[in-house]
XYZ file of C-alpha atoms in Angstrom:
582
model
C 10.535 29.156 69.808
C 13.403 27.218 71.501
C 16.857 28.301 71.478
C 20.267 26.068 71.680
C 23.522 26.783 72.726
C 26.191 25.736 69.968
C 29.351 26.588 71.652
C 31.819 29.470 70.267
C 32.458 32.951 72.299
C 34.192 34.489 69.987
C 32.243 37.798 69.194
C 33.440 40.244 65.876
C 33.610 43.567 66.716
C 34.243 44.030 70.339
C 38.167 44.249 70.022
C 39.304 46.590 67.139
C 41.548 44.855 64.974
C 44.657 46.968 64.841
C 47.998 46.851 66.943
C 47.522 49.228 69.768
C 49.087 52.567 69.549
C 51.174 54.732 71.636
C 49.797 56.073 75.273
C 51.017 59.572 76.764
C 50.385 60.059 80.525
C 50.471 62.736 82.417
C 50.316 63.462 86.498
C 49.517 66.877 87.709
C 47.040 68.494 89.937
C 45.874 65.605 91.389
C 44.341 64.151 88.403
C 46.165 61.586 86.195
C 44.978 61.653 82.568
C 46.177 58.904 79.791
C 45.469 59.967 76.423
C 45.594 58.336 72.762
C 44.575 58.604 69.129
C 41.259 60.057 69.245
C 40.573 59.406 73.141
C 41.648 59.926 76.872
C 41.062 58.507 80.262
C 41.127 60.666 83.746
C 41.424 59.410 86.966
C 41.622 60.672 90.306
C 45.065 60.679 91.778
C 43.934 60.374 95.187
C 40.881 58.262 95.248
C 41.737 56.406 91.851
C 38.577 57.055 90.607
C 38.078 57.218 86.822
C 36.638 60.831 86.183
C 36.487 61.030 82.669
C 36.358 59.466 79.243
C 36.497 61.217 76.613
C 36.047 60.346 72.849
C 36.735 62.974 69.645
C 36.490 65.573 71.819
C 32.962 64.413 73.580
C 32.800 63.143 77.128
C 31.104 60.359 77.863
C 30.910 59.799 81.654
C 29.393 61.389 84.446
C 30.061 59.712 87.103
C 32.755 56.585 87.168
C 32.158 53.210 88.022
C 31.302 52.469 91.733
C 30.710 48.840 93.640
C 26.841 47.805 93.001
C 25.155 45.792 95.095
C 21.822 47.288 96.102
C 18.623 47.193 94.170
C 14.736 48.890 95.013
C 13.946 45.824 96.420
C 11.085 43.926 94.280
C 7.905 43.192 95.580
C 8.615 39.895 97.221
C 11.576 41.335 98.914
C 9.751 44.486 100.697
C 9.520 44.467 104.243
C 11.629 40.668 104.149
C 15.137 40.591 102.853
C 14.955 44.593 102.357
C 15.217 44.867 105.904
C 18.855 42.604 106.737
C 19.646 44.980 103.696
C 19.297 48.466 105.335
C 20.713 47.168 108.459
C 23.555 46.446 106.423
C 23.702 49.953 105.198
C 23.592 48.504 101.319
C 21.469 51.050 100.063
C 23.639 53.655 101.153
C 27.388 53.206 100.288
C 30.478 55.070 100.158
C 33.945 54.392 98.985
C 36.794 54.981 100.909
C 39.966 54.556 99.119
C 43.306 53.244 100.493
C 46.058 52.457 97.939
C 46.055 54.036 94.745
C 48.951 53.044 92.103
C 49.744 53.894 88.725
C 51.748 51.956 86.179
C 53.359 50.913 83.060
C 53.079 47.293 82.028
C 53.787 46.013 78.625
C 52.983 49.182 77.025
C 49.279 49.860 79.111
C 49.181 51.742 81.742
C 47.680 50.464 84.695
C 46.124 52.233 88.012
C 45.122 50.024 90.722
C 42.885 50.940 93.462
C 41.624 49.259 97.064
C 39.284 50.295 98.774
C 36.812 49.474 101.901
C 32.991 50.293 100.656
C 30.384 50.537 103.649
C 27.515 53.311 104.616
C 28.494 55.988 106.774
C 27.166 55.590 110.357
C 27.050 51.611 109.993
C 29.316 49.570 112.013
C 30.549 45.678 111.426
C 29.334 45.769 107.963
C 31.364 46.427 104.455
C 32.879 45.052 101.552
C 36.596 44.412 100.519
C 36.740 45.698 96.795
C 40.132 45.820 94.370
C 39.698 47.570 90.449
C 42.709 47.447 88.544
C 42.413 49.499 85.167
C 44.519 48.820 82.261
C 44.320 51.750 79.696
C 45.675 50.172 76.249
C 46.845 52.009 73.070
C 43.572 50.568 71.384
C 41.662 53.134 73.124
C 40.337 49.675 75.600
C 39.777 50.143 79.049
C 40.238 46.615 80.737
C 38.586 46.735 84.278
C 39.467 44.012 86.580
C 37.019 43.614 89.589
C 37.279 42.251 93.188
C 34.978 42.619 96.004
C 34.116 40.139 99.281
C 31.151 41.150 102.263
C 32.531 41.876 105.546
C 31.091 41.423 109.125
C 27.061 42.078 109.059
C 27.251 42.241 105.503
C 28.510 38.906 104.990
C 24.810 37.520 107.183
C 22.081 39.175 104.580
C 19.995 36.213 103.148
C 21.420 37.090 99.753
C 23.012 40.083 97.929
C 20.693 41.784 95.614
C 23.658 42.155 93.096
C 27.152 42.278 92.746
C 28.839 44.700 89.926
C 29.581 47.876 89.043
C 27.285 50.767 87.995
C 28.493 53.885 86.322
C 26.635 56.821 84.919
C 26.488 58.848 81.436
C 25.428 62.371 80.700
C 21.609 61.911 79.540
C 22.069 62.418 75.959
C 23.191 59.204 75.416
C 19.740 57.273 75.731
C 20.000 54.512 72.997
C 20.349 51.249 74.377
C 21.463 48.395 72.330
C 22.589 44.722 74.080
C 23.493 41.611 72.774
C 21.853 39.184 75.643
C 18.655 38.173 76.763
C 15.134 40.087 75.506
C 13.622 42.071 74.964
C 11.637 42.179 77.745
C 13.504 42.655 81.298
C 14.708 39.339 82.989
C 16.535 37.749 86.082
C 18.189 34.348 86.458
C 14.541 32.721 87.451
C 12.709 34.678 84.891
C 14.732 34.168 81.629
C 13.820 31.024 79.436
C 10.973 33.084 77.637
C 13.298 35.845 76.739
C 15.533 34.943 73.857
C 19.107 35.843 73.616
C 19.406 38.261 70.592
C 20.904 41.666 69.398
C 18.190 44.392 70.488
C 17.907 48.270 71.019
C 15.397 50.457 72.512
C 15.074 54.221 74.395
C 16.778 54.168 77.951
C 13.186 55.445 78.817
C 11.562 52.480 77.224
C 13.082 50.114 79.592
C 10.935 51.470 82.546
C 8.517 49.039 83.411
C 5.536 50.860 85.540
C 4.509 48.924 88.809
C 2.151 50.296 90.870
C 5.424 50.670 93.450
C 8.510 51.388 91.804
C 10.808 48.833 92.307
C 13.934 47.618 90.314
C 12.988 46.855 86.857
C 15.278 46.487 83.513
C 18.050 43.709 84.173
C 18.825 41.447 81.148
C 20.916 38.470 81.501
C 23.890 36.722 79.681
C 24.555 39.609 77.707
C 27.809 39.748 75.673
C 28.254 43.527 75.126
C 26.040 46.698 75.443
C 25.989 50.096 74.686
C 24.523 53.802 75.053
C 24.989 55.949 72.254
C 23.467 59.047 71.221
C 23.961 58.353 66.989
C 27.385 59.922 67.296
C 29.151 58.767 70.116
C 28.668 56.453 72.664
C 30.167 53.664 75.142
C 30.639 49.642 74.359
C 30.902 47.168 77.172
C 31.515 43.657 76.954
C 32.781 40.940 79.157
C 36.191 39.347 78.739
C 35.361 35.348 78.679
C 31.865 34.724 80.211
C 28.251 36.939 79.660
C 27.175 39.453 82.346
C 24.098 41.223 83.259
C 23.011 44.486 82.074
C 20.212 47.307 82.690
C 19.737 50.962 82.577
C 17.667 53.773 84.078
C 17.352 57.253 84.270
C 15.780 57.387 88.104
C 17.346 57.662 91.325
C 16.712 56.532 94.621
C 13.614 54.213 92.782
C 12.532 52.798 96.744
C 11.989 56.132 97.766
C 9.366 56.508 95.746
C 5.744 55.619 96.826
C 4.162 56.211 92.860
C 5.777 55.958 89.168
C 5.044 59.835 89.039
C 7.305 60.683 92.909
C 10.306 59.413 90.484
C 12.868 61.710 90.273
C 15.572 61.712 87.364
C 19.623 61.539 88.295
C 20.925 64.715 87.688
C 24.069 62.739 86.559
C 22.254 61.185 83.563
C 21.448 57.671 83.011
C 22.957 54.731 85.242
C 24.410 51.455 83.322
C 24.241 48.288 86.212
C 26.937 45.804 84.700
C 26.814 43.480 87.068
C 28.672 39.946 87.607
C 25.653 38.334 89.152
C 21.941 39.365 90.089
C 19.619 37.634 92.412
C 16.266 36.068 91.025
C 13.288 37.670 92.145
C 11.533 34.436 93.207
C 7.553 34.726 93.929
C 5.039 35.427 96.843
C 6.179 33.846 100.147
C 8.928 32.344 99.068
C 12.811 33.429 98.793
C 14.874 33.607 96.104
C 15.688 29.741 95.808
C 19.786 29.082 96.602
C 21.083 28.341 92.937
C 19.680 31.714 92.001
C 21.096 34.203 95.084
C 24.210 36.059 94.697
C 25.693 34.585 97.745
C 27.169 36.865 101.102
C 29.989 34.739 101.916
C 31.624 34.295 98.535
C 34.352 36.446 97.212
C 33.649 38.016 93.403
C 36.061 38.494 90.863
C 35.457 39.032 87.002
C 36.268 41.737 84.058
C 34.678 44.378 82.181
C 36.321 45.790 78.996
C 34.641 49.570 77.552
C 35.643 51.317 75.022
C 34.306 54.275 73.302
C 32.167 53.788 69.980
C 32.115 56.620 67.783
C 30.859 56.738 63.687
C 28.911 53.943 62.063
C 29.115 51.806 65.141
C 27.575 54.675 67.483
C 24.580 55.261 64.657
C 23.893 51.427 65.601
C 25.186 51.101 68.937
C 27.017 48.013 67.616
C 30.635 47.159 67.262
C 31.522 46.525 63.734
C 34.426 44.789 62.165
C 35.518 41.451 62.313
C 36.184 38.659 65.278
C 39.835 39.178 66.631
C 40.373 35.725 68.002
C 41.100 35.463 71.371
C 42.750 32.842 73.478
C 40.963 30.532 76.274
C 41.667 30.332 79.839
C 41.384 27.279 81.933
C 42.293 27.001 85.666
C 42.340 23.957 87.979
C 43.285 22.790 91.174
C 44.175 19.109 93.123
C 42.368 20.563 96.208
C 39.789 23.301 96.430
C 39.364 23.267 100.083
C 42.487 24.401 102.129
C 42.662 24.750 105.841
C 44.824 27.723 107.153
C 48.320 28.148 105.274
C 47.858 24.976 103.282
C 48.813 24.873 99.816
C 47.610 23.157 95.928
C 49.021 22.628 93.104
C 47.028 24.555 90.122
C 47.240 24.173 86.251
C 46.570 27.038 84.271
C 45.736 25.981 80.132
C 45.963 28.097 77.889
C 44.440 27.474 74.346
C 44.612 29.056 70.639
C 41.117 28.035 68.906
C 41.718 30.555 65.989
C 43.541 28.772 62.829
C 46.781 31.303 63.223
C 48.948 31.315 66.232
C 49.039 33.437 68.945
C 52.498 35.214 69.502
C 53.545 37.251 72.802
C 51.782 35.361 75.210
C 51.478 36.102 78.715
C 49.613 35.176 81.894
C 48.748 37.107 85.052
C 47.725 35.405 88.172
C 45.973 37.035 90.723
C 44.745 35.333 94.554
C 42.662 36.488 97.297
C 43.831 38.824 99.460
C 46.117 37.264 102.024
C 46.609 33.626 99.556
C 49.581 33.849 97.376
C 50.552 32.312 94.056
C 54.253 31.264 93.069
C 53.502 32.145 89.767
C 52.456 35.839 89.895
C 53.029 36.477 86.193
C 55.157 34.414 83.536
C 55.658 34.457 79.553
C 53.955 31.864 77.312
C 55.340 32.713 74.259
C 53.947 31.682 70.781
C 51.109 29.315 71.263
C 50.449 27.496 67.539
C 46.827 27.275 65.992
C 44.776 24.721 67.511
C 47.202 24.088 70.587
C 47.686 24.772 73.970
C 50.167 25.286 76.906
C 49.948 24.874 80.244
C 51.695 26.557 83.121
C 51.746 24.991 86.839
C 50.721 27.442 89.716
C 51.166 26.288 93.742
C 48.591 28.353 95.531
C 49.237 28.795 99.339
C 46.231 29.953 101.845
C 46.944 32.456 104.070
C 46.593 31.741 108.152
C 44.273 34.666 108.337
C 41.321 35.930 106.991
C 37.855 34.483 106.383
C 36.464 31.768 105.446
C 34.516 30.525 102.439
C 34.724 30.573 98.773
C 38.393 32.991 97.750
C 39.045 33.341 93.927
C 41.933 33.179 92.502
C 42.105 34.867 88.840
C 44.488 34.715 85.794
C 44.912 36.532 82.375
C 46.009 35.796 79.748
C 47.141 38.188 77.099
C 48.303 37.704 73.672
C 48.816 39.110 70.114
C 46.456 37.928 67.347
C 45.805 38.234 63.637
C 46.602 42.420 62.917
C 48.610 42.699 65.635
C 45.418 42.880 68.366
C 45.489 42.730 71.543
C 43.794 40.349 72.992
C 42.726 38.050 76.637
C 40.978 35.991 78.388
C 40.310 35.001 81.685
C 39.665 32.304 84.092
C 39.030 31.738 87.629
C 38.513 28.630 90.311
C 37.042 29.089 93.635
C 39.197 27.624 96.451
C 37.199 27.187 100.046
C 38.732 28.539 103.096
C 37.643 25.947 105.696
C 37.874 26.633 109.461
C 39.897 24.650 111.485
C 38.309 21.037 112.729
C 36.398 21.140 115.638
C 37.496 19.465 119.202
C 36.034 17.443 121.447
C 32.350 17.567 122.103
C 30.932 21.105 120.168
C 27.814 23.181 119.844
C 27.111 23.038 115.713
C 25.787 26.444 116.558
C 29.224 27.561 117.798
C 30.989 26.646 114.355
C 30.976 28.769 111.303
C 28.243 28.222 108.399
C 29.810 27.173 105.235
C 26.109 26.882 103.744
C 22.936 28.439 105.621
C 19.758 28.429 103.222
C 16.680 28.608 104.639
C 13.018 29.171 103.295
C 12.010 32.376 105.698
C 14.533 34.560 107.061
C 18.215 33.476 108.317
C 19.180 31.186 110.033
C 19.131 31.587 113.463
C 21.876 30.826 116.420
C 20.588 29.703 119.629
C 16.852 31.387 118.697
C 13.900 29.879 117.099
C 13.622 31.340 113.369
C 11.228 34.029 113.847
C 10.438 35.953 111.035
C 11.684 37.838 107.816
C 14.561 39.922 110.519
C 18.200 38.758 111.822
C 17.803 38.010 115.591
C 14.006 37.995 115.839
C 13.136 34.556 116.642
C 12.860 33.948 120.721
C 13.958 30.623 122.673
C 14.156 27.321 120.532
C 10.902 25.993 121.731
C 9.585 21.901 120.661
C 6.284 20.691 122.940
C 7.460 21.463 126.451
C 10.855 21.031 126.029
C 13.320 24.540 125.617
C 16.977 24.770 124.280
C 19.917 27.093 125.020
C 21.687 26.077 122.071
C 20.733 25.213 118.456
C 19.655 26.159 114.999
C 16.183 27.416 114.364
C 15.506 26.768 110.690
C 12.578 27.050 107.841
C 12.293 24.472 105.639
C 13.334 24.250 103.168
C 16.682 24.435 104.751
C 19.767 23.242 104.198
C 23.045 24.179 107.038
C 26.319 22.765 106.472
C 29.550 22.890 108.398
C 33.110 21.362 108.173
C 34.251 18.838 110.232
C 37.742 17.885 108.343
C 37.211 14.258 109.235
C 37.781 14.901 113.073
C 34.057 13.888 114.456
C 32.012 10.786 114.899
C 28.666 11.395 116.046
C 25.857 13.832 115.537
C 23.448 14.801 118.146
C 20.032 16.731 118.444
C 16.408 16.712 119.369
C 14.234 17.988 116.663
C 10.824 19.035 116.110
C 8.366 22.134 114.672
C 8.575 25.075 117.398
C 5.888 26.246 119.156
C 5.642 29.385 117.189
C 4.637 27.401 113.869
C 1.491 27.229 112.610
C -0.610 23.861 113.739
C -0.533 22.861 110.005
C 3.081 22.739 109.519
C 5.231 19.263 108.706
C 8.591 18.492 107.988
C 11.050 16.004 107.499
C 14.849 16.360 109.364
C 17.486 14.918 107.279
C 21.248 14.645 108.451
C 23.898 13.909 105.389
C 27.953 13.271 106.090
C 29.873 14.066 102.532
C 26.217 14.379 101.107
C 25.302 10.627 101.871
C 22.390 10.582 104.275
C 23.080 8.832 107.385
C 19.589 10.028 109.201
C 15.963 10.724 107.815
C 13.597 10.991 109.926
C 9.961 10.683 109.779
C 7.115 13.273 109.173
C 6.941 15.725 111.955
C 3.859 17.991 112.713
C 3.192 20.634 115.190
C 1.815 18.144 117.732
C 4.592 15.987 117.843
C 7.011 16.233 120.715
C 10.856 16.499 120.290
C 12.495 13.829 118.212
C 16.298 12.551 119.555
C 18.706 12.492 116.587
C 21.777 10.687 116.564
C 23.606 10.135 113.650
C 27.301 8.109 112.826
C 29.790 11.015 110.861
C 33.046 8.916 111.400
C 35.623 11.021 109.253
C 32.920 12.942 107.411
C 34.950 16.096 105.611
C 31.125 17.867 105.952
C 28.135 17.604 108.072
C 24.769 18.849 105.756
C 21.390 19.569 108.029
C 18.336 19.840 105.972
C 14.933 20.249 106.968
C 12.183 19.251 103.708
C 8.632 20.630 103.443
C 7.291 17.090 103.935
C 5.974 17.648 100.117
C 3.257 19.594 101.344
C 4.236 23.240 100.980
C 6.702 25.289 103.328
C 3.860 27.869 104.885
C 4.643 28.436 108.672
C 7.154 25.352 108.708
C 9.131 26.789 111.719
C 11.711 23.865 112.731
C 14.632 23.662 115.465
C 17.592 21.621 115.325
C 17.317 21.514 119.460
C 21.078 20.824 121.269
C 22.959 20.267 118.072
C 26.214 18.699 118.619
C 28.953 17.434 117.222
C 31.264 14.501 119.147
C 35.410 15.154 117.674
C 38.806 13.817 118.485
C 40.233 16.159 121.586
């Protein structure tokens, strides 16, 4: 069976299609509680947590939604990646709150929380995170996410995941998703699940390897839900899929056997993640298009609200599609050097055949960027058309490099008086400055390090799965200070903002690679290749490298299997320099 994508996101049932009704708040005790027809939200006043949801009378939540981004590492991650991981502390974190603010907007209200997430004990390593809640009168709970790695964090091969995970009392164990299935899948392991509506146990989802590991992700799903035939809790994303699983275990890596598993005394976990990182296969890593990446920033939405009736004997939405708006956001120039600016065009479209009154939009950049148009009104957009609003951008001097989002929303009223949004994003690249005169490649900042064994190493041969465990960069008889130690394949790429001319190295397999290993060293200015090299073996001595980058933007070092398979293909990039304007 084949399946094909024929366009349309529009899904019925996810929004209700009524006019939102009237919120009351109240803030006392330390606890802020908003409350509508049939339904109420809690939230800690002082960490901004969301504590509660409750439904006709029934809570739903155990424990609110925290940042995810650790998984039981599979089997071709144990005792490789899993081990930058711990380091990291990313199996252990804790939230420390630092803003918390409550609001009104447009008749929601709103609590907005930052916060710095990293594992007690663990220095140099966290993540940057930002939820904004908006609680509407439609009983929808609109959560808008933001998290970026910091220091040691940000030098892990890959992220396992990046979401959210929250937690509901045990009784609601019917699972129902609209996504891929129905067996579990990852981003390398889907095209022989088809996407479809299915439902099963929460216990049903376990799948029993010899080692527990993680198990149960589904991709591109649209909504899901747990349910218990009376009440239960609907997710779904705002304009693009997520990924979805569920489990009733904690703590699955600290388990040698299936039957050491111990149960969450907080009920069942729901991941609803943004992104999840293949699982690849034996000795080799998660291939690049497939990694949730260290150095990007993340920024999506999540809408829940409860389900209760025919929908939560199901655990479907019912009713009909609410037509939404789309969201489109572009820039002249997505790679800005310290406080430079672009000019940005935000589109927004009505596909339904009725217009869409009362728009609005809501732009959002990285922390430290700003936007000139933080929020404006779009009015009445008519069926079939679209407006478009024009939004300058400005980096910041500080902060780090790599890919910063910048969000918008956009809100409007649809057919029934509905609520309804949509979002879009663009990824804008913080570049560091150009180098100067003659530099060390390993002294510049990575935009891009991929490699086929372990990081990549500074000034160290590559070692093995572990950060820092490589020794000097070693080719025949000849030794090196400075360089890259590398395992094809590999790709490293770093900016040069048309400041350089030439590249120099000496390149070869290092001693510590096995006798059978062969590569090829490629060197690429604005991805045209301007060296390739010929096949290099373990008894070759070093090769010299020099290669014309005259106002290359980006210099791109990869190192190829040779088309023979990657096993023991230790390779050094011996010297690497880079000659620039002074």
């Amino acid at each position: 069976m084949e399946q094909f994508d024929i366009g349309g996101k529009q899904l019925a049932g996810v929004v209700k299609a009524q006019a939102p009704g009237s919120l009351r708040t109240t803030d006392s005790g330390g606890r802020v509680t908003v409350e509508g027809k049939g339904f109420s939200y809690g939230f800690d006043r002082a960490g901004g947590e969301l504590t509660s949801i409750r439904a006709q009378g029934h809570e739903l939540l155990s424990k609110g939604p925290e940042l995810d981004v650790w998984r039981a590492p599979v089997a071709n991650e144990i005792n490789s990646e899993d081990g930058s991981w711990r380091d990291a502390g990313l199996d252990r974190l804790k939230t420390k709150p630092a803003t918390v603010h409550v609001t009104e907007e447009d008749g929601s209200v709103v609590v907005a929380v930052t916060s710095t997430v990293a594992a007690p004990g663990v220095k140099n390593s966290s993540f940057a995170q930002s939820i904004r809640y908006t609680v509407s009168g439609s009983g929808e709970l609109r959560i808008d996410h933001r998290a970026q790695a910091q220091g040691r964090a940000r030098t892990v091969p890959y992220l396992p995941r990046i979401g959210l995970s929250l937690q509901l009392q045990d009784r609601y164990d019917q699972f129902t998703w609209y996504g891929r299935g129905p067996e579990e899948n990852y981003n390398d392991r889907e095209d022989g699940a088809p996407v479809g509506v299915y439902a099963t146990d929460v216990d049903k989802q376990f799948s029993g390897y010899l080692r527990p590991q993680d198990y149960g992700n589904h991709e591109e799903v649209r909504w899901a839900s747990l349910s218990d035939g009376r009440n239960g809790l609907l997710v779904s994303g705002d304009s693009a899929a997520f990924s979805a699983g569920v489990t009733p275990y904690t703590d699955l890596d600290r388990a040698a056997y299936p039957f050491a598993l111990k149960q969450n005394p907080n009920g069942n976990t729901l991941h609803l993640d943004h992104a999840v990182s293949g699982v690849s296969e034996t000795f080799h890593t998660v291939l690049p298009e497939y990694q949730v990446r260290p150095t990007e920033e993340y920024a999506y939405s999540l809408r829940l609200r409860p389900l209760a009736g025919a929908e939560a004997l199901t655990g479907k939405p019912a009713g009909p599609v609410v037509c939404a708006p789309t969201a489109k956001l572009t820039a002249h120039d997505t790679s800005l050097p310290p406080g430079a600016s672009t000019k940005a065009e935000l589109t927004v479209g009505n596909p339904c055949d009725r217009p869409l009154r009362d728009a609005s939009v809501s732009v959002s950049p990285a922390d430290g960027w700003t936007a000139d148009a933080g929020s404006a009104r779009v009015g009445e957009v008519a069926a079939g058309g679209k407006k478009t609003i024009e939004v300058k951008i400005t980096r910041g001097k500080e902060g780090p490099i790599g890919k910063r989002l910048t969000t918008a929303v956009v809100t409007a009223t649809s057919t029934g008086g509905a609520r309804v949004s949509a979002e879009a994003s663009i990824g804008l690249e913080a570049t560091p400055p150009a180098p100067v005169g003659k530099v060390y490649v390993s002294d510049l900042d990575l935009l891009t390090a991929d490699n086929g064994w372990g990081p990549v190493e500074l000034d160290r041969s590559n070692g093995e799965a572990a950060a820092g465990d490589g020794t000097t960069l070693t080719i025949g008889e000849n030794t090196y200070k400075k360089g890259l130690g590398v395992h094809a394949p590999s790709t490293v790429e770093v900016y040069l903002g048309g400041s350089c001319t030439e590249f120099a190295a000496e390149v070869g397999l290092d001693e510590e690679a096995d006798p059978e290993g062969s590569v090829v060293f490629e060197v690429l200015a604005d991805g045209k290749k301007v060296y390739t090299g010929k096949k290099l073996t373990n008894a070759d001595t070093a090769v010299p490298v020099t290669a014309d980058v005259t106002g290359a933007q980006r210099l791109t070092l990869r190192v190829t299997d040779s088309g023979d398979g990657d096993a023991k293909d230790h390779s050094d990039w011996g010297d690497a320099t880079v000659h620039c304007a002074t």
